[in-house]
Every structure is written in C-alpha cells, then in structure tokens.
Coordinates of C-alpha atoms in Angstrom, one line a residue:
X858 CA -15.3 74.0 65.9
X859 CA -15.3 76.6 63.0
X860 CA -17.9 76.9 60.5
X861 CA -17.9 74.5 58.0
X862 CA -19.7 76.4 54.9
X863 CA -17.9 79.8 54.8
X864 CA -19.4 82.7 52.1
X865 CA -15.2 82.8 50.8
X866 CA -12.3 81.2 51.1
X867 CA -10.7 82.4 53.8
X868 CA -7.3 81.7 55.9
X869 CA -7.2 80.7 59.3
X870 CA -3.4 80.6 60.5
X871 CA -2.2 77.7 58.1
X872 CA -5.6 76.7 56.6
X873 CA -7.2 77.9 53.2
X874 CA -10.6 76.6 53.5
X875 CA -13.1 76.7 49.7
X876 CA -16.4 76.5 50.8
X877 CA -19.6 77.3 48.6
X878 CA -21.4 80.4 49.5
X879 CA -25.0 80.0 51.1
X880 CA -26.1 82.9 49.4
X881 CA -26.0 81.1 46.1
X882 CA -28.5 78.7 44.5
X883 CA -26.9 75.7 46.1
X884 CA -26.8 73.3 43.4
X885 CA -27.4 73.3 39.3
X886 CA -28.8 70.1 36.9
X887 CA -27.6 69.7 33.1
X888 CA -29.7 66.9 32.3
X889 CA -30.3 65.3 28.4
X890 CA -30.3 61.8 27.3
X891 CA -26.5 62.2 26.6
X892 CA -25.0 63.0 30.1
X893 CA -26.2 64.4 33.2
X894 CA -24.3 67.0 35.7
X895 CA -25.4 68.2 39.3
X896 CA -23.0 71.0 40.0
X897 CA -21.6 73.1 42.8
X898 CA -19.7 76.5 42.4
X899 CA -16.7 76.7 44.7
X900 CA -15.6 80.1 45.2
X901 CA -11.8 81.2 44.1
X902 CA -11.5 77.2 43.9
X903 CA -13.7 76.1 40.9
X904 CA -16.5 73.3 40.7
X905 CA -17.9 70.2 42.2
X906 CA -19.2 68.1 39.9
X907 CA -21.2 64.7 39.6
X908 CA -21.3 63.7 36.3
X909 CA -22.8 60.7 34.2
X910 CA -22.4 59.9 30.8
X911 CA -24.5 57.4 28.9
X912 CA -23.2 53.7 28.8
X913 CA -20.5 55.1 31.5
X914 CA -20.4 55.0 35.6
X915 CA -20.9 58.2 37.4
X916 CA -18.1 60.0 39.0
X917 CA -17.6 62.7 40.9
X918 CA -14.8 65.4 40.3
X919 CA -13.9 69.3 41.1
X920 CA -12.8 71.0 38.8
X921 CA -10.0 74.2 39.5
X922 CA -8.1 75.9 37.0
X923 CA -4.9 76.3 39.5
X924 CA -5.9 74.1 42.2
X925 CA -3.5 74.8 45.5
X926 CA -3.7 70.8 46.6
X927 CA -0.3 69.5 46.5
X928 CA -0.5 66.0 44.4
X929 CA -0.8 62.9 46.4
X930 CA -3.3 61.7 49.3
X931 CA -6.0 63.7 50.7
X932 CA -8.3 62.9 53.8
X933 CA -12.0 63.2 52.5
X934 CA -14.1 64.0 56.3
X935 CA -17.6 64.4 56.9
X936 CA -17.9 67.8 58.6
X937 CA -20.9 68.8 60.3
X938 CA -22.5 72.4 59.1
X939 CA -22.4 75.1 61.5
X940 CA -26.0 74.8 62.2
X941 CA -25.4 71.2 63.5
X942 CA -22.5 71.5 65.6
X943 CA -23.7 68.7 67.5
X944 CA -23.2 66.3 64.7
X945 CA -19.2 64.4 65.0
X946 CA -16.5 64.9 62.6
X947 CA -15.9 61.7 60.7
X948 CA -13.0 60.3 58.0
X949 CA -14.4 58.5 55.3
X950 CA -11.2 57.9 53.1
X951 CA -8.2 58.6 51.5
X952 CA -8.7 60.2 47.8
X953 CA -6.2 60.9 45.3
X954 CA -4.8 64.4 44.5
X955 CA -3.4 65.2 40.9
X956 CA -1.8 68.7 39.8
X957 CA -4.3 69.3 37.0
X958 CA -7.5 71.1 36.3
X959 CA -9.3 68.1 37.4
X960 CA -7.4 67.7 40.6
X961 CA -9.7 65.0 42.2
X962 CA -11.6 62.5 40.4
X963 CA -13.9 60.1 42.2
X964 CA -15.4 56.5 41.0
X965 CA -18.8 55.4 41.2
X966 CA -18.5 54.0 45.0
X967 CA -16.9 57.0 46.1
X968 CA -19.0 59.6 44.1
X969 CA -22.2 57.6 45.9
X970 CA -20.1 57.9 49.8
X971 CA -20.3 61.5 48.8
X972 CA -24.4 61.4 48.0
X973 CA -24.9 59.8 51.3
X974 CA -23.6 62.2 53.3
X975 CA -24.9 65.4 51.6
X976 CA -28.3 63.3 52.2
X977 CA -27.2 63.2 55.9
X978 CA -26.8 67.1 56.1
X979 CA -23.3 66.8 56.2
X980 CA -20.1 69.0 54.5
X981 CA -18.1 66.5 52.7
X982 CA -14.5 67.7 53.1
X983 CA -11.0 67.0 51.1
X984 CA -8.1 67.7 52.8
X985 CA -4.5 68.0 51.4
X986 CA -1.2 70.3 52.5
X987 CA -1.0 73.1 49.6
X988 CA 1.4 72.5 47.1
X989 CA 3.4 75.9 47.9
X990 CA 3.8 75.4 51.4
X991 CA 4.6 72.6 53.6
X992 CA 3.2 74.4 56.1
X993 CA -0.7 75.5 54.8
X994 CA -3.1 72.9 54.7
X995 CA -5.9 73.7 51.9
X996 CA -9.3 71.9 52.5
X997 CA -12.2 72.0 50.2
X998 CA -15.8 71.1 50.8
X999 CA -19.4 70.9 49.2
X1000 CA -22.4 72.3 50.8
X1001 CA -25.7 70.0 51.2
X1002 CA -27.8 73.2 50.9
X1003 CA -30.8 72.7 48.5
X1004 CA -28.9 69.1 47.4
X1005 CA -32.1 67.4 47.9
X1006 CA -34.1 69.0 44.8
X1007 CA -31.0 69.1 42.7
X1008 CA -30.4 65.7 43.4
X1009 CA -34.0 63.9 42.5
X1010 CA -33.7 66.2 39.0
X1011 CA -29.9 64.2 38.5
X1012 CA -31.4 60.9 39.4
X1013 CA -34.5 61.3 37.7
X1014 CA -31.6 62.2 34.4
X1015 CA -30.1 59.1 35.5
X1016 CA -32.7 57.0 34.4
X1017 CA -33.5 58.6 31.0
X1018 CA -29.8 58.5 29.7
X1019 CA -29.3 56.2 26.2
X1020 CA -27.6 52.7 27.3
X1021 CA -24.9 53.8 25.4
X1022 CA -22.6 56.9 24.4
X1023 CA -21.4 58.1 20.8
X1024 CA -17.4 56.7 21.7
X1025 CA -18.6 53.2 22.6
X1026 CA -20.5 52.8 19.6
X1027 CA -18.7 54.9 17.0
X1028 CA -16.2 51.7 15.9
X1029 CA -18.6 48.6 16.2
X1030 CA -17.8 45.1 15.6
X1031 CA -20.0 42.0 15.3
X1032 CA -18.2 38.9 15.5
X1033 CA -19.6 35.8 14.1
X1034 CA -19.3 31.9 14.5
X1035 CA -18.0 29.6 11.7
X1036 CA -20.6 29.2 9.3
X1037 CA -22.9 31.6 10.7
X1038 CA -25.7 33.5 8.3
X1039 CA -28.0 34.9 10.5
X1040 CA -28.0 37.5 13.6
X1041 CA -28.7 35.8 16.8
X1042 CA -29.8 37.5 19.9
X1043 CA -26.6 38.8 21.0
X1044 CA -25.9 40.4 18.1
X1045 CA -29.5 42.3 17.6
X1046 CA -29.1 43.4 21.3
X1047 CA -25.4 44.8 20.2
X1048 CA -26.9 46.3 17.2
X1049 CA -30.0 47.6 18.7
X1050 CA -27.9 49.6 21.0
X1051 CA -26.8 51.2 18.1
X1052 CA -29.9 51.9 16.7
X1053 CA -31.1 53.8 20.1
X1054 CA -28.3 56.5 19.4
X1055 CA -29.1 57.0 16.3
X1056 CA -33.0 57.9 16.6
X1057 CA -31.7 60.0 19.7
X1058 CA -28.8 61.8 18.0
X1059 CA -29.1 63.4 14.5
X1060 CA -25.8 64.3 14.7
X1061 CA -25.2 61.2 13.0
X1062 CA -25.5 61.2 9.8
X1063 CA -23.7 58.1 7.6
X1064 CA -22.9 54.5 8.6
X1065 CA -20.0 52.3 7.1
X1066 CA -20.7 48.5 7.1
X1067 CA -17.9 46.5 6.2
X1068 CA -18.2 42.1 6.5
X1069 CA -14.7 40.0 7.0
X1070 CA -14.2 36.3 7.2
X1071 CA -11.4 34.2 8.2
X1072 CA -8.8 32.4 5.6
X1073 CA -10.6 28.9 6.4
X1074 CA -12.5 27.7 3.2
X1075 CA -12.5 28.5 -0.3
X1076 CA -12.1 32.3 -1.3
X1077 CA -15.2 32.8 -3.3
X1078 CA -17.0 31.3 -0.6
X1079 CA -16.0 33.8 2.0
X1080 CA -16.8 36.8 -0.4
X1081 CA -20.4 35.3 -0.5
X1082 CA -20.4 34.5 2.9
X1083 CA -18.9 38.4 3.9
X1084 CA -21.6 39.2 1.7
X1085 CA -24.2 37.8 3.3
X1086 CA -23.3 39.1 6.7
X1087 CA -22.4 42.3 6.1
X1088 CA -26.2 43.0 4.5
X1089 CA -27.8 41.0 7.6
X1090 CA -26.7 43.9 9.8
X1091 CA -28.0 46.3 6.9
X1092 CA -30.8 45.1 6.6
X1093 CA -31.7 44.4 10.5
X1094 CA -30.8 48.4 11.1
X1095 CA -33.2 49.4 8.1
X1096 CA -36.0 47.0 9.9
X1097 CA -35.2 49.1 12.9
X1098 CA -36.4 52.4 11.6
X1099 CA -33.0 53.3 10.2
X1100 CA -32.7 55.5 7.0
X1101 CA -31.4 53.0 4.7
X1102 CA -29.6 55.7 2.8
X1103 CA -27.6 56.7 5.8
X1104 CA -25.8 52.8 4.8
X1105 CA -22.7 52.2 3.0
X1106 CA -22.7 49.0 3.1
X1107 CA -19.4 46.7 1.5
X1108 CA -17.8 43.2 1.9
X1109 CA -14.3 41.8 1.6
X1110 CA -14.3 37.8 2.2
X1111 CA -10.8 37.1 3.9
X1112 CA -8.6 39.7 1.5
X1113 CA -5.3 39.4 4.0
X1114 CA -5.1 43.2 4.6
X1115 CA -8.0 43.2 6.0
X1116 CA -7.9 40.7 8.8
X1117 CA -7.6 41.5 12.3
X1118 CA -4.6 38.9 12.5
X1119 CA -2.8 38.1 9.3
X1120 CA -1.2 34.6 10.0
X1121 CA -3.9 32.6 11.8
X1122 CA -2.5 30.2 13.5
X1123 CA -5.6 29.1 15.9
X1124 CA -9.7 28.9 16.3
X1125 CA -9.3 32.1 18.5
X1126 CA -7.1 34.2 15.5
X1127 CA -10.3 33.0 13.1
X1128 CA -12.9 34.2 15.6
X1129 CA -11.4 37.4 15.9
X1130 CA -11.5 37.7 11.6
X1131 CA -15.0 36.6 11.4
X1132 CA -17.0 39.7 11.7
X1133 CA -19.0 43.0 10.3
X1134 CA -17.7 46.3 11.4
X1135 CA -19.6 49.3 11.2
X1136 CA -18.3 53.1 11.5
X1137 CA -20.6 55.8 12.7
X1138 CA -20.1 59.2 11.4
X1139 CA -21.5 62.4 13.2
X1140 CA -21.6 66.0 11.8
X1141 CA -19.8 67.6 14.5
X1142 CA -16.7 64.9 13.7
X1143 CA -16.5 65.5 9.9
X1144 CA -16.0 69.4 10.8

C-alpha cells in the first residue's frame, strides 16, 4: 500500500492525495477563554481544523480556498501510516462535501471519531472524486504526528473556555411568571452567565436593560411592576461586581409596541411579554 503521509500532494494515475508534510511541526494550539483551535497545515490543500467556541460544541473542519472535492458524499477511512503498514485500512463513515472554502465540516461525534484515531496512530482520510474530473479521485488526510502534545494543550483549553460566547449572550431575555418581583434561581444562573463574559471581556463596554409586562392588569400597575423588574436584574449584575455605570437601565409596563405578541390571545402569548431584556454592546461592534 502507498504511503499514507506524503511531504506534497502528489498524483498517482487518477489520485490527488493532500497529505501534511512530516517535516513540519505537526500540529498548532490557539487557546484563550473565547475559543480554542488545534490546527494542521495541509499542503496546496489548506487546513485541518478542530475548533471550540465557548457555550458551542466542537467541530472539526478543513478549510481550502479552492478545494478540488466535488460536492456530495465522501468516504472518511482510517489509513494506517507508512511506518505501520501492518495496521488494516478501515471506513468509518460517509461525510458531507460542500463547494466552499469550508468544504467539510464535522459535528461534535464525528470531530471526536477523528480524535480517536489520530490517538490510535492512524491517518484519518476523506475521500471524494474531484470536481473537474469524473475520472480523478482527490483524497485528503491529517497526520497523527506530534497530535498527542497538541492535543492535551486543546483539551486542557477545553476546560478553561467561558460557559458562554458574546452571540448567545449579546440579546438576552428573562422571562418572568405573573406576578413575579424577585429573581429566582433560574434567572441568577441566566444572568450570572452574563456576568462571566463581562469580567472576562472588556470589549464590552455598555448594557441596555429594558422590563415588559403583559396587557393583563391595570396599566399603571404594569409600569410599576416593569419597574421593578427591570432594576432586579440591575441591581443583581451591580451585586455581581458589574460597573453600575456600564447600565442603562429603562421600563415600559405593557405599551403595545413593545410586546413580543401584540394581540394576546392565551397564557403562553402573556408569558412570552412578561420579561426584562438586556442588550450587550462591545467596542469592536459599535466600530
């Protein structure tokens, strides 16, 4: 069987095999408390990547700025290198091809298939007929040289990154029951979430606080009650270490052009009108 980690892409009747080079570092870690990356250069192809972003799943991807897959199925193998010829040749799935610059992208389960068998020693390998030729097959494969390290420095990131990222967090909402004055549980665990991303990025620089009620009960009523709500969360994120003039804080009772659903007709439309927002701004998005 041919070598399965080649120094260049090279063609082999109608094969183009992408293989990293041996003579390279292997395997590079971009680690912060944001996202983490363990990275493989591909030569003439692009990138391997596993990537995980806070509050996210990790997936795997390559990356190619003209990738020569056609789009459809691909068989992903598990080749042995060629300094273990006497390991066998196994198909592990069927992955998706897209004509893009991310051409494959991979899901948590998949992404940790992949782990596993550059933990074995082995060459994962994608394979897919090229999209110029019905006749070439391209196949593309990472190298479990020096994955090991690289890996333990990625997990180890793993574990640090924030239980949340900036786009889950950037348009929150805190529903409330009917009636209901004081955060419970649920809601400090929602809104210290928040909190952990804002010690951990100064980026952000201003938040927006804005209580709603539903149409039930008398107007005046529900501008108090907004009121009160709306200042609960204030006042919780300023116990939290939070710069109390980062708050805007503002309340609206149940003016109709602010609800969520205009006509309530049911206890579900009212739950859904009963809440506090809050709107995170960061530096780099005022720009």
């Amino acid at each position: 069987m041919a070598s399965q980690v080649l120094s260049t892409s090279v063609h082999a009747g109608s094969v183009s095999s992408f293989y990293p080079d041996l003579g390279e570092d292997g395997w590079s870690v971009d680690t912060s408390i944001f996202e983490c990356s363990l990275i493989q250069q591909i030569p003439n192809f692009g990138t391997a990547v596993f990537y995980h972003q806070a509050g996210e799943s990790m997936r795997f991807y390559l990356r190619s700025p003209n990738s020569p897959m056609q789009e459809g199925r691909a068989l992903l193998t598990s080749q042995p290198p060629r300094w273990r010829q006497d390991l066998q040749v196994r198909d592990l799935a069927y992955v998706d091809v897209q004509r893009s610059r991310q051409p494959v992208v991979m899901d948590a389960a998949q992404s940790q298939l992949l782990i596993a068998e550059l933990g074995r020693g082995m060459v994962p390998t994608l394979m897919r007929r090229a999209w110029f030729s019905d006749t070439e097959s391209v196949h593309v494969g990472i190298s479990p040289v020096r994955f090991g390290e690289a890996y333990a420095e990625y997990h180890q990131c793993q574990g640090n990154l924030l239980p949340v990222n900036f786009g889950q967090i950037e348009r929150s909402t805190v529903f409330w029951a009917t009636g209901q004055r004081e955060l419970n549980d649920e809601q400090r665990a929602q809104l210290d979430d928040i909190v952990t991303y804002m010690k951990a990025d100064p980026a952000v620089h201003a938040v927006d606080i804005n209580g709603f009620t539903d149409s039930a009960g008398n107007a005046r009523d529900n501008l108090e009650l907004s009121r009160i709500r709306a200042f609960a969360v204030q006042t919780y994120l300023i116990e939290q270490g939070i710069d109390e003039n980062m708050l805007t804080t503002r309340y609206f009772g149940s003016t109709p052009q602010f609800r969520i659903v205009r006509n309530e007709q049911s206890a579900e439309d009212r739950d859904r009108n009963r809440r506090v927002t809050l709107r995170l701004h960061r530096h780099a998005d005022d720009d």
